[in-house]
Short mmCIF file of C-alpha atoms in Angstrom, two decimals:
data_model
loop_
_atom_site.label_atom_id
_atom_site.label_comp_id
_atom_site.label_asym_id
_atom_site.label_seq_id
_atom_site.Cartn_x
_atom_site.Cartn_y
_atom_site.Cartn_z
CA MET A 1 0.00 0.00 0.00
CA ALA A 2 2.80 2.38 0.90
CA MET A 3 4.53 1.63 -2.42
CA LYS A 4 1.33 2.47 -4.37
CA ILE A 5 1.06 5.79 -2.57
CA PHE A 6 4.70 6.51 -3.28
CA ARG A 7 4.35 5.69 -7.02
CA HIS A 8 1.23 7.86 -7.25
CA PHE A 9 3.08 10.73 -5.55
CA ALA A 10 6.04 10.29 -7.89
CA ARG A 11 3.81 10.49 -10.99
CA SER A 12 2.16 13.64 -9.63
CA ALA A 13 5.55 15.16 -8.90
CA ARG A 14 6.69 14.48 -12.47
CA LEU A 15 3.58 16.23 -13.78
CA LEU A 16 4.20 19.21 -11.52
CA PHE A 17 7.79 19.27 -12.74
CA LEU A 18 6.80 19.13 -16.39
CA LEU A 19 4.13 21.80 -16.09
CA PRO A 20 6.48 24.77 -15.61
CA ILE A 21 8.72 23.44 -18.38
CA ALA A 22 5.74 23.41 -20.73
CA CYS A 23 4.82 26.93 -19.64
CA VAL A 24 8.38 28.11 -20.26
CA LEU A 25 8.34 26.61 -23.74
CA LEU A 26 5.03 28.28 -24.52
CA GLY A 27 6.30 31.51 -23.09
CA PHE A 28 9.44 31.26 -25.19
CA GLY A 29 7.27 31.15 -28.32
CA ALA A 30 5.63 34.40 -27.28
CA THR A 31 8.78 36.18 -26.04
CA PRO A 32 9.02 39.75 -27.38
CA ALA A 33 11.58 40.40 -30.06
CA ASN A 34 13.82 42.46 -27.76
CA ALA A 35 14.69 39.29 -25.83
CA ALA A 36 17.25 38.72 -28.57
CA ASP A 37 19.25 41.60 -27.05
CA ALA A 38 20.62 39.23 -24.43
CA GLY A 39 23.37 38.09 -26.78
CA ALA A 40 23.92 41.43 -28.54
CA SER A 41 26.91 43.69 -28.16
CA LEU A 42 26.66 47.12 -26.54
CA GLU A 43 26.87 48.85 -29.94
CA GLN A 44 24.05 46.67 -31.34
CA ARG A 45 21.87 47.45 -28.35
CA VAL A 46 22.46 51.20 -28.77
CA VAL A 47 21.53 50.99 -32.48
CA ARG A 48 18.33 49.09 -31.68
CA LEU A 49 17.44 51.54 -28.93
CA GLU A 50 17.92 54.51 -31.26
CA ALA A 51 15.81 52.80 -33.94
CA ALA A 52 13.07 52.19 -31.42
CA GLN A 53 13.13 55.82 -30.29
CA THR A 54 12.84 57.13 -33.85
CA GLY A 55 10.16 54.60 -34.87
CA PRO A 56 6.42 55.20 -35.06
CA ALA A 57 5.01 56.94 -31.99
CA ILE A 58 1.99 55.62 -30.15
CA ASN A 59 -0.96 58.00 -30.23
CA THR A 60 -2.73 57.52 -26.93
CA GLY A 61 -6.03 58.84 -28.27
CA ASP A 62 -6.00 56.41 -31.20
CA ASN A 63 -5.08 53.54 -28.90
CA ALA A 64 -7.77 54.43 -26.36
CA TRP A 65 -10.44 54.51 -29.08
CA LEU A 66 -9.28 51.21 -30.55
CA LEU A 67 -9.32 49.48 -27.15
CA ALA A 68 -12.78 50.89 -26.43
CA SER A 69 -13.87 49.59 -29.84
CA CYS A 70 -12.51 46.15 -28.92
CA ALA A 71 -14.84 46.09 -25.94
CA LEU A 72 -17.78 47.36 -28.01
CA VAL A 73 -17.34 44.66 -30.65
CA LEU A 74 -16.99 41.94 -28.02
CA MET A 75 -20.18 43.27 -26.44
CA MET A 76 -21.90 42.65 -29.78
CA THR A 77 -21.33 38.92 -29.26
CA ALA A 78 -22.04 38.84 -25.55
CA PRO A 79 -24.50 40.00 -24.49
CA GLY A 80 -25.70 41.50 -27.80
CA LEU A 81 -25.99 38.54 -30.17
CA ILE A 82 -26.59 36.12 -27.29
CA LEU A 83 -29.74 38.01 -26.26
CA PHE A 84 -30.87 38.78 -29.81
CA TYR A 85 -30.66 35.17 -30.96
CA GLY A 86 -31.71 33.75 -27.59
CA GLY A 87 -35.00 35.61 -27.63
CA LEU A 88 -35.85 34.50 -31.17
CA VAL A 89 -35.84 30.74 -30.51
CA ARG A 90 -38.31 28.60 -28.57
CA SER A 91 -37.91 28.41 -24.80
CA LYS A 92 -36.55 24.84 -24.91
CA ASN A 93 -33.56 25.98 -27.00
CA VAL A 94 -32.56 29.26 -25.34
CA LEU A 95 -29.41 28.10 -23.55
CA SER A 96 -28.12 26.03 -26.45
CA THR A 97 -28.52 29.01 -28.79
CA MET A 98 -26.77 31.31 -26.36
CA MET A 99 -24.00 28.77 -25.88
CA HIS A 100 -23.28 28.84 -29.61
CA SER A 101 -22.08 32.43 -29.26
CA LEU A 102 -20.63 32.19 -25.76
CA ILE A 103 -18.31 29.28 -26.51
CA LEU A 104 -16.78 31.09 -29.48
CA MET A 105 -15.44 33.83 -27.25
CA ALA A 106 -13.13 31.19 -25.78
CA LEU A 107 -12.65 28.88 -28.76
CA VAL A 108 -11.92 31.44 -31.49
CA SER A 109 -9.74 33.50 -29.14
CA THR A 110 -7.55 30.44 -28.63
CA LEU A 111 -7.28 29.74 -32.35
CA TRP A 112 -6.51 33.41 -32.99
CA MET A 113 -3.63 33.30 -30.49
CA LEU A 114 -2.24 30.06 -31.90
CA PHE A 115 -2.25 30.74 -35.64
CA GLY A 116 -5.34 32.71 -36.69
CA TYR A 117 -3.87 36.19 -36.40
CA SER A 118 -0.80 35.06 -38.29
CA MET A 119 -2.85 33.48 -41.09
CA ALA A 120 -4.86 36.68 -41.42
CA PHE A 121 -2.28 39.44 -41.06
CA ALA A 122 1.24 38.06 -41.42
CA PRO A 123 3.01 38.43 -44.77
CA GLY A 124 2.41 35.45 -47.02
CA ASN A 125 0.95 35.12 -50.47
CA ALA A 126 -2.14 36.70 -52.00
CA PHE A 127 -4.47 34.24 -50.27
CA VAL A 128 -3.16 33.51 -46.78
CA GLY A 129 -0.53 34.71 -44.32
CA ASN A 130 2.25 32.55 -42.93
CA PRO A 131 0.75 30.79 -39.86
CA LEU A 132 4.15 30.59 -38.15
CA THR A 133 5.14 34.27 -38.32
CA TYR A 134 3.02 35.31 -35.35
CA PHE A 135 2.51 31.82 -33.91
CA LEU A 136 1.45 32.20 -30.27
CA LEU A 137 1.53 35.95 -30.96
CA LYS A 138 5.31 35.93 -31.16
CA GLY A 139 6.53 39.48 -31.74
CA VAL A 140 3.06 41.01 -31.35
CA GLY A 141 3.57 43.59 -28.64
CA GLY A 142 3.63 47.31 -27.98
CA ALA A 143 5.34 48.36 -31.18
CA PRO A 144 3.03 49.35 -34.05
CA ASN A 145 2.81 47.45 -37.31
CA ALA A 146 3.01 50.32 -39.76
CA ASP A 147 1.39 48.29 -42.54
CA TYR A 148 -1.91 48.47 -40.66
CA SER A 149 -1.67 51.37 -38.23
CA ALA A 150 1.42 53.32 -37.27
CA THR A 151 -0.11 54.95 -34.19
CA VAL A 152 -1.37 52.01 -32.11
CA PRO A 153 0.41 48.96 -30.68
CA GLN A 154 0.17 45.90 -32.87
CA GLN A 155 -1.28 44.09 -29.88
CA SER A 156 -4.21 46.51 -29.84
CA PHE A 157 -4.78 45.92 -33.56
CA MET A 158 -4.60 42.18 -32.97
CA LEU A 159 -7.21 42.35 -30.21
CA PHE A 160 -9.56 44.46 -32.31
CA GLN A 161 -9.41 42.07 -35.26
CA MET A 162 -9.92 39.10 -32.93
CA MET A 163 -13.34 40.42 -31.96
CA PHE A 164 -14.39 40.25 -35.62
CA ALA A 165 -13.18 36.66 -35.83
CA ILE A 166 -15.33 35.80 -32.80
CA ILE A 167 -18.62 37.25 -33.96
CA THR A 168 -18.46 36.09 -37.59
CA PRO A 169 -19.00 32.34 -37.00
CA ALA A 170 -21.42 33.23 -34.20
CA LEU A 171 -23.67 34.78 -36.83
CA ILE A 172 -23.83 31.43 -38.64
CA SER A 173 -25.31 29.81 -35.55
CA GLY A 174 -28.60 31.57 -36.21
CA ALA A 175 -29.22 29.37 -39.26
CA VAL A 176 -28.61 26.07 -37.48
CA ALA A 177 -30.36 26.86 -34.20
CA GLU A 178 -32.58 24.24 -32.57
CA ARG A 179 -31.24 21.19 -34.44
CA ILE A 180 -27.43 20.92 -34.63
CA LYS A 181 -25.30 18.77 -32.33
CA PHE A 182 -23.08 20.88 -30.12
CA LYS A 183 -19.96 18.83 -30.89
CA ALA A 184 -20.69 19.17 -34.61
CA TYR A 185 -21.06 22.93 -34.22
CA VAL A 186 -17.74 23.21 -32.40
CA LEU A 187 -15.87 21.08 -34.94
CA PHE A 188 -17.42 22.92 -37.88
CA THR A 189 -16.49 26.28 -36.37
CA VAL A 190 -12.85 25.28 -35.86
CA LEU A 191 -12.62 24.14 -39.46
CA TRP A 192 -14.59 27.08 -40.87
CA VAL A 193 -12.56 29.86 -39.29
CA THR A 194 -9.35 28.11 -40.34
CA VAL A 195 -10.34 27.38 -43.92
CA VAL A 196 -12.66 30.30 -44.68
CA TYR A 197 -12.38 33.22 -42.28
CA PHE A 198 -8.63 33.54 -41.73
CA PRO A 199 -7.71 33.29 -45.44
CA LEU A 200 -10.54 35.61 -46.52
CA CYS A 201 -9.49 38.12 -43.88
CA HIS A 202 -5.98 38.07 -45.35
CA MET A 203 -7.24 38.43 -48.91
CA VAL A 204 -9.25 41.56 -48.10
CA TRP A 205 -7.30 43.23 -45.28
CA GLY A 206 -3.87 41.56 -45.03
CA THR A 207 -0.64 42.79 -46.56
CA GLY A 208 -0.48 41.65 -50.19
CA GLY A 209 -4.00 40.19 -50.01
CA TYR A 210 -5.59 39.62 -53.39
CA PHE A 211 -8.42 42.11 -52.83
CA ASN A 212 -6.56 44.59 -50.63
CA TRP A 213 -6.82 47.96 -52.34
CA ALA A 214 -4.38 49.67 -49.98
CA LEU A 215 -1.61 47.09 -49.45
CA GLY A 216 -0.63 45.62 -52.79
CA GLY A 217 -3.73 43.70 -53.88
CA LYS A 218 -4.55 42.70 -57.43
CA ILE A 219 -8.25 43.62 -57.52
CA PRO A 220 -9.14 46.70 -55.43
CA VAL A 221 -12.24 45.76 -53.44
CA LEU A 222 -13.43 48.36 -50.95
CA ASP A 223 -14.59 46.80 -47.70
CA PHE A 224 -14.15 49.07 -44.73
CA ALA A 225 -15.34 46.88 -41.86
CA GLY A 226 -16.36 43.45 -43.09
CA GLY A 227 -19.02 43.27 -45.81
CA THR A 228 -17.23 40.36 -47.46
CA VAL A 229 -15.09 39.09 -44.59
CA VAL A 230 -17.84 39.03 -41.98
CA HIS A 231 -21.37 39.31 -43.33
CA ILE A 232 -21.35 37.74 -46.79
CA SER A 233 -19.08 34.90 -45.73
CA SER A 234 -21.19 34.08 -42.67
CA GLY A 235 -24.53 34.71 -44.38
CA VAL A 236 -23.84 32.48 -47.38
CA SER A 237 -22.31 29.81 -45.14
CA ALA A 238 -25.42 30.01 -42.96
CA LEU A 239 -27.63 29.33 -45.98
CA VAL A 240 -25.52 26.31 -46.92
CA CYS A 241 -25.73 25.06 -43.33
CA ALA A 242 -29.51 25.41 -43.34
CA LEU A 243 -29.80 23.50 -46.62
CA VAL A 244 -27.45 20.69 -45.59
CA LEU A 245 -29.01 20.23 -42.14
CA GLY A 246 -32.55 20.41 -43.45
CA ARG A 247 -35.59 21.94 -41.82
CA ARG A 248 -36.47 21.78 -38.17
CA SER A 249 -38.98 19.14 -37.18
CA GLY A 250 -42.44 20.53 -37.90
CA TYR A 251 -41.25 23.47 -40.03
CA PRO A 252 -43.09 25.21 -41.68
CA GLN A 253 -46.40 23.60 -40.68
CA GLU A 254 -45.99 24.35 -36.98
CA PRO A 255 -45.60 27.94 -35.77
CA MET A 256 -42.15 28.56 -34.27
CA MET A 257 -42.58 31.94 -32.67
CA PRO A 258 -39.87 33.77 -30.70
CA HIS A 259 -40.26 32.93 -27.05
CA ASN A 260 -39.15 36.35 -25.74
CA VAL A 261 -39.08 39.37 -28.05
CA VAL A 262 -38.02 41.57 -25.13
CA LEU A 263 -34.67 39.74 -24.93
CA SER A 264 -34.22 40.20 -28.66
CA LEU A 265 -34.92 43.93 -28.45
CA ILE A 266 -32.36 44.37 -25.68
CA GLY A 267 -29.86 42.45 -27.79
CA ALA A 268 -30.67 44.56 -30.85
CA GLY A 269 -30.05 47.74 -28.90
CA LEU A 270 -26.68 46.44 -27.74
CA LEU A 271 -25.83 45.50 -31.32
CA TRP A 272 -26.56 49.04 -32.50
CA VAL A 273 -24.32 50.54 -29.83
CA GLY A 274 -21.58 47.95 -30.38
CA TRP A 275 -21.60 48.56 -34.11
CA PHE A 276 -20.12 52.01 -33.54
CA GLY A 277 -16.97 50.20 -32.42
CA PHE A 278 -17.29 47.70 -35.27
CA ASN A 279 -17.34 50.37 -37.99
CA GLY A 280 -15.92 53.43 -36.26
CA GLY A 281 -13.06 51.41 -34.77
CA SER A 282 -12.12 50.17 -38.23
CA ALA A 283 -10.65 53.61 -38.89
CA LEU A 284 -7.90 52.43 -36.49
CA GLY A 285 -7.65 55.95 -35.14
CA ALA A 286 -9.67 58.63 -33.37
CA GLY A 287 -9.76 61.11 -36.24
CA ALA A 288 -12.25 62.41 -38.78
CA LEU A 289 -12.59 59.06 -40.58
CA ALA A 290 -13.77 57.38 -37.37
CA THR A 291 -16.37 60.13 -36.91
CA SER A 292 -17.55 59.74 -40.50
CA ALA A 293 -17.91 55.96 -40.15
CA PHE A 294 -19.70 56.44 -36.83
CA ALA A 295 -22.21 58.81 -38.43
CA ALA A 296 -22.75 56.62 -41.49
CA THR A 297 -23.42 53.64 -39.23
CA HIS A 298 -26.04 55.45 -37.21
CA PHE A 299 -28.01 56.98 -40.05
CA SER A 300 -28.04 53.79 -42.10
CA ALA A 301 -29.50 51.88 -39.15
CA ALA A 302 -32.12 54.57 -38.62
CA ALA A 303 -33.12 54.57 -42.30
CA ALA A 304 -33.35 50.77 -42.49
CA ALA A 305 -35.49 50.52 -39.36
CA LEU A 306 -37.91 53.02 -40.91
CA SER A 307 -38.00 51.46 -44.37
CA TRP A 308 -38.45 47.90 -43.02
CA ALA A 309 -41.27 49.01 -40.71
CA ALA A 310 -42.95 51.00 -43.49
CA THR A 311 -42.68 48.12 -45.94
CA GLU A 312 -44.11 45.67 -43.41
CA TRP A 313 -46.91 48.14 -42.61
CA LEU A 314 -47.87 48.37 -46.27
CA HIS A 315 -47.45 44.65 -46.88
CA LYS A 316 -49.11 43.22 -43.76
CA GLY A 317 -51.22 46.08 -42.50
CA ARG A 318 -49.19 46.78 -39.35
CA PRO A 319 -45.53 47.17 -38.37
CA SER A 320 -44.04 44.74 -35.86
CA VAL A 321 -41.57 45.66 -33.15
CA LEU A 322 -39.33 42.75 -34.15
CA GLY A 323 -39.51 43.91 -37.76
CA ALA A 324 -38.21 47.36 -36.86
CA ALA A 325 -35.37 45.75 -34.89
CA SER A 326 -34.56 43.42 -37.79
CA GLY A 327 -34.50 46.41 -40.14
CA MET A 328 -32.06 48.15 -37.85
CA VAL A 329 -29.71 45.16 -37.91
CA ALA A 330 -30.07 44.98 -41.70
CA GLY A 331 -29.07 48.63 -42.00
CA LEU A 332 -26.01 48.08 -39.85
CA ALA A 333 -24.89 45.02 -41.80
CA THR A 334 -25.50 46.72 -45.14
CA VAL A 335 -23.52 49.87 -44.39
CA THR A 336 -20.61 48.00 -42.80
CA PRO A 337 -18.46 47.74 -45.97
CA ALA A 338 -19.32 51.31 -46.99
CA SER A 339 -19.13 53.09 -43.63
CA GLY A 340 -15.65 54.54 -44.13
CA PHE A 341 -16.15 55.53 -47.77
CA VAL A 342 -19.55 57.22 -48.07
CA SER A 343 -21.22 60.43 -46.90
CA VAL A 344 -24.12 60.52 -44.47
CA PRO A 345 -26.76 61.05 -47.22
CA SER A 346 -25.32 58.08 -49.12
CA ALA A 347 -25.37 55.97 -45.95
CA PHE A 348 -28.99 56.94 -45.38
CA CYS A 349 -29.85 55.80 -48.92
CA ILE A 350 -28.02 52.52 -48.30
CA GLY A 351 -30.11 52.02 -45.16
CA LEU A 352 -33.37 52.74 -46.95
CA ALA A 353 -32.52 50.15 -49.59
CA ALA A 354 -31.41 47.65 -46.93
CA GLY A 355 -34.71 47.75 -45.06
CA ILE A 356 -36.78 47.06 -48.17
CA ILE A 357 -34.52 44.49 -49.84
CA CYS A 358 -33.82 42.51 -46.67
CA TYR A 359 -37.50 42.51 -45.72
CA PHE A 360 -38.43 40.77 -48.94
CA ALA A 361 -35.42 38.45 -48.64
CA VAL A 362 -36.64 37.08 -45.29
CA THR A 363 -40.29 36.90 -46.32
CA LYS A 364 -40.73 36.30 -50.05
CA LEU A 365 -37.36 34.75 -50.95
CA LYS A 366 -37.32 32.43 -47.95
CA ALA A 367 -40.88 31.31 -48.57
CA ARG A 368 -40.27 30.84 -52.28
CA PHE A 369 -37.41 28.40 -51.79
CA ALA A 370 -38.67 26.97 -48.47
CA TYR A 371 -35.31 26.82 -46.71
CA ASP A 372 -35.19 26.94 -42.92
CA ASP A 373 -32.72 29.67 -42.05
CA SER A 374 -33.96 29.76 -38.46
CA LEU A 375 -33.02 33.35 -37.59
CA ASP A 376 -32.67 34.82 -41.10
CA VAL A 377 -28.90 35.12 -41.21
CA PHE A 378 -28.78 34.91 -45.00
CA GLY A 379 -31.62 37.34 -45.63
CA VAL A 380 -30.25 40.01 -43.30
CA HIS A 381 -26.47 39.66 -43.31
CA ALA A 382 -25.61 38.18 -46.72
CA VAL A 383 -28.28 39.95 -48.79
CA GLY A 384 -27.75 43.15 -46.84
CA SER A 385 -23.99 43.27 -47.23
CA MET A 386 -24.18 42.26 -50.88
CA THR A 387 -26.44 45.28 -51.37
CA GLY A 388 -24.05 47.54 -49.46
CA MET A 389 -20.99 46.28 -51.33
CA LEU A 390 -22.57 46.91 -54.71
CA MET A 391 -24.02 50.32 -53.81
CA LEU A 392 -20.60 51.30 -52.49
CA GLY A 393 -19.25 50.75 -56.01
CA PHE A 394 -21.22 53.81 -57.11
CA LEU A 395 -21.18 55.86 -53.90
CA ALA A 396 -17.53 55.71 -52.72
CA SER A 397 -16.28 59.24 -52.15
CA ALA A 398 -12.71 60.55 -52.05
CA ILE A 399 -13.99 63.50 -50.02
CA VAL A 400 -14.90 61.12 -47.21
CA ASN A 401 -11.79 58.95 -47.59
CA PRO A 402 -9.09 60.71 -49.66
CA ALA A 403 -6.91 57.57 -49.69
CA ILE A 404 -9.06 55.91 -52.34
CA ALA A 405 -8.18 58.62 -54.86
CA SER A 406 -4.59 57.56 -55.46
CA THR A 407 -3.42 54.73 -53.16
CA PHE A 408 -4.10 51.85 -55.54
CA HIS A 409 -1.72 51.54 -58.49
CA ALA A 410 -2.06 49.59 -61.72
CA ASN A 411 1.10 49.25 -63.79
CA GLY A 412 2.67 51.99 -61.69
CA VAL A 413 -0.16 54.44 -62.37
CA PRO A 414 -2.47 55.68 -59.58
CA VAL A 415 -6.08 54.56 -60.05
CA SER A 416 -9.03 56.30 -58.42
CA LEU A 417 -11.50 54.00 -56.69
CA THR A 418 -14.25 56.56 -56.34
CA GLY A 419 -17.76 55.55 -57.31
CA GLY A 420 -18.34 54.50 -60.89
CA THR A 421 -18.82 51.59 -63.23
CA SER A 422 -15.24 50.35 -62.88
CA GLN A 423 -15.37 50.17 -59.09
CA PHE A 424 -18.83 48.61 -59.20
CA PHE A 425 -17.38 45.68 -61.14
CA ASN A 426 -14.50 45.38 -58.66
CA GLN A 427 -17.06 45.18 -55.86
CA ALA A 428 -19.10 42.61 -57.76
CA ILE A 429 -16.03 40.42 -58.19
CA GLY A 430 -15.39 40.55 -54.44
CA VAL A 431 -19.02 39.66 -53.67
CA ILE A 432 -19.13 36.74 -56.11
CA PHE A 433 -15.78 35.32 -55.01
CA THR A 434 -16.71 35.52 -51.32
CA ALA A 435 -20.07 33.85 -51.86
CA VAL A 436 -18.65 31.01 -53.95
CA PHE A 437 -15.61 30.47 -51.73
CA ALA A 438 -17.49 30.55 -48.41
CA GLY A 439 -20.43 28.56 -49.72
CA GLY A 440 -18.35 25.87 -51.40
CA ALA A 441 -15.97 25.47 -48.49
CA SER A 442 -18.85 25.32 -46.00
CA PHE A 443 -20.55 22.56 -47.98
CA ILE A 444 -17.39 20.44 -47.99
CA LEU A 445 -16.73 21.05 -44.29
CA LEU A 446 -20.31 20.18 -43.34
CA LYS A 447 -20.08 16.88 -45.21
CA LEU A 448 -16.80 16.13 -43.45
CA VAL A 449 -18.22 16.91 -40.01
CA ASP A 450 -21.30 14.82 -40.78
CA LYS A 451 -19.06 11.84 -41.55
CA LEU A 452 -17.01 12.32 -38.39
CA VAL A 453 -19.62 13.08 -35.71
CA GLY A 454 -22.98 13.60 -37.40
CA LEU A 455 -24.64 17.00 -37.77
CA ARG A 456 -28.18 16.73 -36.44
CA VAL A 457 -29.51 15.63 -33.11
CA HIS A 458 -32.01 12.77 -33.07
CA ILE A 459 -35.65 13.72 -33.59
CA GLU A 460 -36.45 12.83 -29.98
CA ASP A 461 -33.73 15.15 -28.73
CA GLU A 462 -34.93 17.92 -31.03
CA ASP A 463 -38.49 17.58 -29.74
CA ALA A 464 -37.31 17.63 -26.11
CA GLY A 465 -35.15 20.68 -26.77
CA LEU A 466 -31.40 21.14 -27.09
CA ASP A 467 -31.04 22.86 -23.72
CA LEU A 468 -31.81 19.60 -21.96
CA THR A 469 -30.46 17.06 -24.44
CA GLN A 470 -27.20 18.83 -25.33
CA HIS A 471 -26.39 20.62 -22.09
CA GLY A 472 -28.51 19.06 -19.35
CA GLU A 473 -30.02 22.37 -18.30
CA ARG A 474 -33.23 24.37 -18.59
CA ALA A 475 -33.49 28.12 -19.02
CA TYR A 476 -36.76 28.36 -17.15
CA THR A 477 -38.35 26.42 -14.34
CA GLU A 478 -41.83 25.08 -14.99
#
């Protein structure tokens, strides 16, 4: 007996001994670049110190706004999206729907630290960054990365972009609510962000990305805050998910009304507020461009809420509260790619169009093809951002964003990207590529996940509710 206790203690001691070694190794991977000074000569250290002193200066105002925007965008996921989606499902599926967003705050953050940020923003080729350059955030510290923003620490930029990576797959969850296995959802998300989101992020926003108009891209696609990267990619993928999973049991014969519109309205309000960080923060500074994007965001949301409510009033005889909230979200999603390139009147027009077009997408289009996109991710986010991307092709203004007048070069000659037929076609190429890429990749990944773990819960589990069958909990007591 004494020997068994001793052997057990010895194994535990070895684990305790190995744990700090593992931590040291992990820490070594994330050691700042100046740790290399340990073996440098005095002259080399002086040269590096002088270079650091003459390098880009941190603007505390820009950094403060970017960090505040980080918090605002994270708030869009929790509690914003959690409440918005949670209120729209039936009471037996509230917790499972909320968990779909909550878990991504931990899961995607971990992937972003490991290799996601590097795949998205490290130098690489036109389609993806080198996943090893910033592996474990090596070298991502207080010094700015001038390619993206010369006035804020790269670590602040990394955090801000991470919040986008979190909310994008969370949007997809609205299309698969009330019927997907939790383990299938987790596996699909890991694969999707790795195969779709990180590469697409690099293509549109990363150095040398194929569609990056400002940093050496081939086709100049304007996308200020995520029309392609966030909304079209997630919206089209959501539609594919809905088609592959099939309809919920009883849909559309049985009514599947939201169990708590009040929760959804609170979530919608938080989304509106958080979106100021989403779009305004994408200016990566606290200057005039951030103010312009902030204003465009607000007035587009206002216009879309009005046009959706008015359209529903004319079409059904009365406006619904949930309809006005849905219109607001549609206006925010639609103006996202355009927010840093258009004037306030143009943003208002984009919002008016968003409310009408998205309303018919979630009513007529959905009914016509009889797909079960549970929470209308495709009709609001994909259709909305496609509309915004294409309208931006005609409405982009160099007065709002002077950089688009001469930053992009073709054959060494500056090319203006202000609104016109040429830029409209560039935008259309970006929209089509994103839809085909995200949709095709999602279909393949869903089939793979289905083979590995199965996608749908059993019909008995679906009828009982995913809160109980997937998580062993209930949101409400009887």
